PDB file of C-alpha atoms in Angstrom:
ATOM      1  CA  MET A  57      96.337  83.394 108.734  1.00 87.00           C
ATOM      2  CA  VAL A  58      98.668  86.317 108.186  1.00 90.00           C
ATOM      3  CA  ALA A  59      98.666  89.731 109.827  1.00 92.00           C
ATOM      4  CA  LEU A  60      98.434  92.991 107.875  1.00 91.00           C
ATOM      5  CA  GLN A  61      99.703  96.285 109.224  1.00 93.00           C
ATOM      6  CA  ILE A  62      98.971  99.702 107.765  1.00 93.00           C
ATOM      7  CA  ARG A  63     101.268 102.532 108.800  1.00 94.00           C
ATOM      8  CA  ASN A  64     100.730 106.275 108.682  1.00 95.00           C
ATOM      9  CA  VAL A  65      96.930 106.146 108.753  1.00 94.00           C
ATOM     10  CA  PRO A  66      95.610 109.665 109.375  1.00 94.00           C
ATOM     11  CA  GLU A  67      93.728 109.967 112.670  1.00 95.00           C
ATOM     12  CA  GLY A  68      90.587 111.127 110.846  1.00 94.00           C
ATOM     13  CA  VAL A  69      90.568 108.031 108.639  1.00 94.00           C
ATOM     14  CA  ARG A  70      91.031 105.763 111.657  1.00 96.00           C
ATOM     15  CA  SER A  71      88.224 107.570 113.488  1.00 95.00           C
ATOM     16  CA  ALA A  72      85.835 107.301 110.532  1.00 95.00           C
ATOM     17  CA  LEU A  73      86.537 103.580 110.221  1.00 95.00           C
ATOM     18  CA  ALA A  74      86.075 103.052 113.964  1.00 96.00           C
ATOM     19  CA  LEU A  75      82.743 104.908 113.855  1.00 96.00           C
ATOM     20  CA  GLU A  76      81.544 102.780 110.943  1.00 94.00           C
ATOM     21  CA  ALA A  77      82.600  99.617 112.765  1.00 95.00           C
ATOM     22  CA  GLU A  78      80.715 100.754 115.862  1.00 96.00           C
ATOM     23  CA  ARG A  79      77.643 101.618 113.776  1.00 95.00           C
ATOM     24  CA  ARG A  80      77.688  98.071 112.430  1.00 95.00           C
ATOM     25  CA  GLY A  81      78.160  96.569 115.880  1.00 97.00           C
ATOM     26  CA  GLN A  82      81.616  95.236 115.018  1.00 96.00           C
ATOM     27  CA  SER A  83      85.076  95.672 116.405  1.00 97.00           C
ATOM     28  CA  LEU A  84      87.439  97.698 114.245  1.00 96.00           C
ATOM     29  CA  GLN A  85      89.372  94.461 113.588  1.00 96.00           C
ATOM     30  CA  ALA A  86      86.247  92.606 112.387  1.00 96.00           C
ATOM     31  CA  TYR A  87      85.095  95.537 110.252  1.00 95.00           C
ATOM     32  CA  LEU A  88      88.487  95.990 108.562  1.00 95.00           C
ATOM     33  CA  LEU A  89      88.764  92.251 107.916  1.00 94.00           C
ATOM     34  CA  ALA A  90      85.359  92.390 106.193  1.00 93.00           C
ATOM     35  CA  VAL A  91      86.442  95.413 104.111  1.00 92.00           C
ATOM     36  CA  VAL A  92      89.707  93.766 103.034  1.00 91.00           C
ATOM     37  CA  THR A  93      87.971  90.447 102.304  1.00 90.00           C
ATOM     38  CA  ASP A  94      85.299  92.180 100.216  1.00 87.00           C
ATOM     39  CA  GLU A  95      87.915  94.142  98.266  1.00 83.00           C
ATOM     40  CA  ALA A  96      89.906  90.971  97.551  1.00 82.00           C
ATOM     41  CA  ARG A  97      86.734  89.260  96.337  1.00 80.00           C
ATOM     42  CA  ARG A  98      85.902  92.166  94.037  1.00 76.00           C
ATOM     43  CA  ALA A  99      89.413  92.305  92.628  1.00 71.00           C
ATOM     44  CA  SER A 100      88.749  89.062  90.762  1.00 70.00           C
ATOM     45  CA  ASN A 101      85.445  90.233  89.212  1.00 67.00           C
ATOM     46  CA  PRO A 102      86.884  91.429  85.864  1.00 68.00           C
ATOM     47  CA  PHE A 103      88.803  88.161  85.505  1.00 66.00           C
ATOM     48  CA  ILE A 104      85.694  86.093  86.233  1.00 64.00           C
ATOM     49  CA  LEU A 105      83.506  88.174  83.916  1.00 64.00           C
ATOM     50  CA  ASN A 106      85.981  87.755  81.073  1.00 67.00           C
ATOM     51  CA  ARG A 107      85.905  83.965  81.492  1.00 64.00           C
ATOM     52  CA  ILE A 108      82.120  83.609  81.292  1.00 63.00           C
ATOM     53  CA  PRO A 109      80.914  83.327  77.695  1.00 61.00           C
ATOM     54  CA  MET A 110      78.645  86.219  76.763  1.00 56.00           C
ATOM     55  CA  GLN A 111      75.865  83.824  75.779  1.00 50.00           C
ATOM     56  CA  ALA A 112      75.893  82.243  79.253  1.00 53.00           C
ATOM     57  CA  ARG A 113      75.255  85.682  80.738  1.00 54.00           C
ATOM     58  CA  GLY A 114      72.273  86.141  78.423  1.00 56.00           C
ATOM     59  CA  MET A 115      73.939  88.922  76.488  1.00 54.00           C
ATOM     60  CA  GLN A 116      74.286  89.523  72.794  1.00 52.00           C
ATOM     61  CA  GLU A 117      77.614  89.167  71.070  1.00 51.00           C
ATOM     62  CA  ALA A 118      79.740  91.950  72.448  1.00 50.00           C
ATOM     63  CA  ASP A 119      82.440  93.930  70.828  1.00 52.00           C
ATOM     64  CA  GLU A 120      85.789  94.403  72.549  1.00 50.00           C
ATOM     65  CA  GLY A 121      84.542  97.614  74.144  1.00 51.00           C
ATOM     66  CA  ALA A 122      82.123  95.709  76.388  1.00 53.00           C
ATOM     67  CA  GLU A 123      84.887  94.072  78.402  1.00 54.00           C
ATOM     68  CA  SER A 124      86.751  97.302  78.919  1.00 58.00           C
ATOM     69  CA  SER A 125      83.548  99.124  79.825  1.00 70.00           C
ATOM     70  CA  ALA A 126      82.879  96.604  82.625  1.00 74.00           C
ATOM     71  CA  VAL A 127      86.364  97.286  83.952  1.00 77.00           C
ATOM     72  CA  GLU A 128      85.794 101.032  83.580  1.00 78.00           C
ATOM     73  CA  ILE A 129      82.524 100.799  85.517  1.00 77.00           C
ATOM     74  CA  LEU A 130      84.218  98.903  88.360  1.00 80.00           C
ATOM     75  CA  ARG A 131      87.049 101.443  88.441  1.00 82.00           C
ATOM     76  CA  GLU A 132      84.589 104.349  88.514  1.00 81.00           C
ATOM     77  CA  VAL A 133      82.562 102.798  91.345  1.00 81.00           C
ATOM     78  CA  ARG A 134      85.736 102.240  93.375  1.00 86.00           C
ATOM     79  CA  GLU A 135      86.863 105.826  92.759  1.00 86.00           C
ATOM     80  CA  GLN A 136      83.459 107.103  93.889  1.00 84.00           C
ATOM     81  CA  ARG A 137      83.650 104.958  97.033  1.00 84.00           C
ATOM     82  CA  THR A 138      87.134 106.270  97.800  1.00 85.00           C
ATOM     83  CA  ALA A 139      85.999 109.864  97.242  1.00 82.00           C
ATOM     84  CA  HIS A 140      83.050 109.289  99.579  1.00 80.00           C
ATOM     85  CA  LEU A 141      85.282 107.889 102.329  1.00 82.00           C
ATOM     86  CA  LEU A 142      87.678 110.803 101.941  1.00 80.00           C
ATOM     87  CA  ASP A 143      84.747 113.241 102.121  1.00 77.00           C
ATOM     88  CA  VAL A 144      83.595 111.559 105.334  1.00 76.00           C
ATOM     89  CA  VAL A 145      86.932 112.294 106.970  1.00 78.00           C
ATOM     90  CA  GLY A 146      87.222 115.715 105.301  1.00 72.00           C
ATOM     91  CA  ARG A 147      90.266 114.949 103.198  1.00 67.00           C
ATOM     92  CA  ARG A 148      91.026 114.648  99.509  1.00 56.00           C
ATOM     93  CA  PRO A 149      93.923 112.587  98.134  1.00 57.00           C
ATOM     94  CA  ASP A 150      95.444 115.686  96.513  1.00 58.00           C
ATOM     95  CA  GLY A 151      95.080 118.070  99.425  1.00 56.00           C
ATOM     96  CA  PRO A 152      94.867 118.583 103.192  1.00 55.00           C
TER      97      PRO A 152
END
């Protein structure tokens, strides 16, 4: 396995992550490994979805907009998750 290091993490972000790890009964290391693993798994979702024929998913023939809308939905969900985490620590990406 390799080691990852993240520099310049704000104290509030670190504290929020440590609290979530504690709430789940995990060490910070175990919790962050689960978060990173889950994110890596999700990163391949659009690729996988594009490879599965629409008929195999039980869907009607889709126009080109369907693929991009799936990607848009994933992007929006990730942005909402990021906004929620930033709200938890009282920070916004564009401000203090």
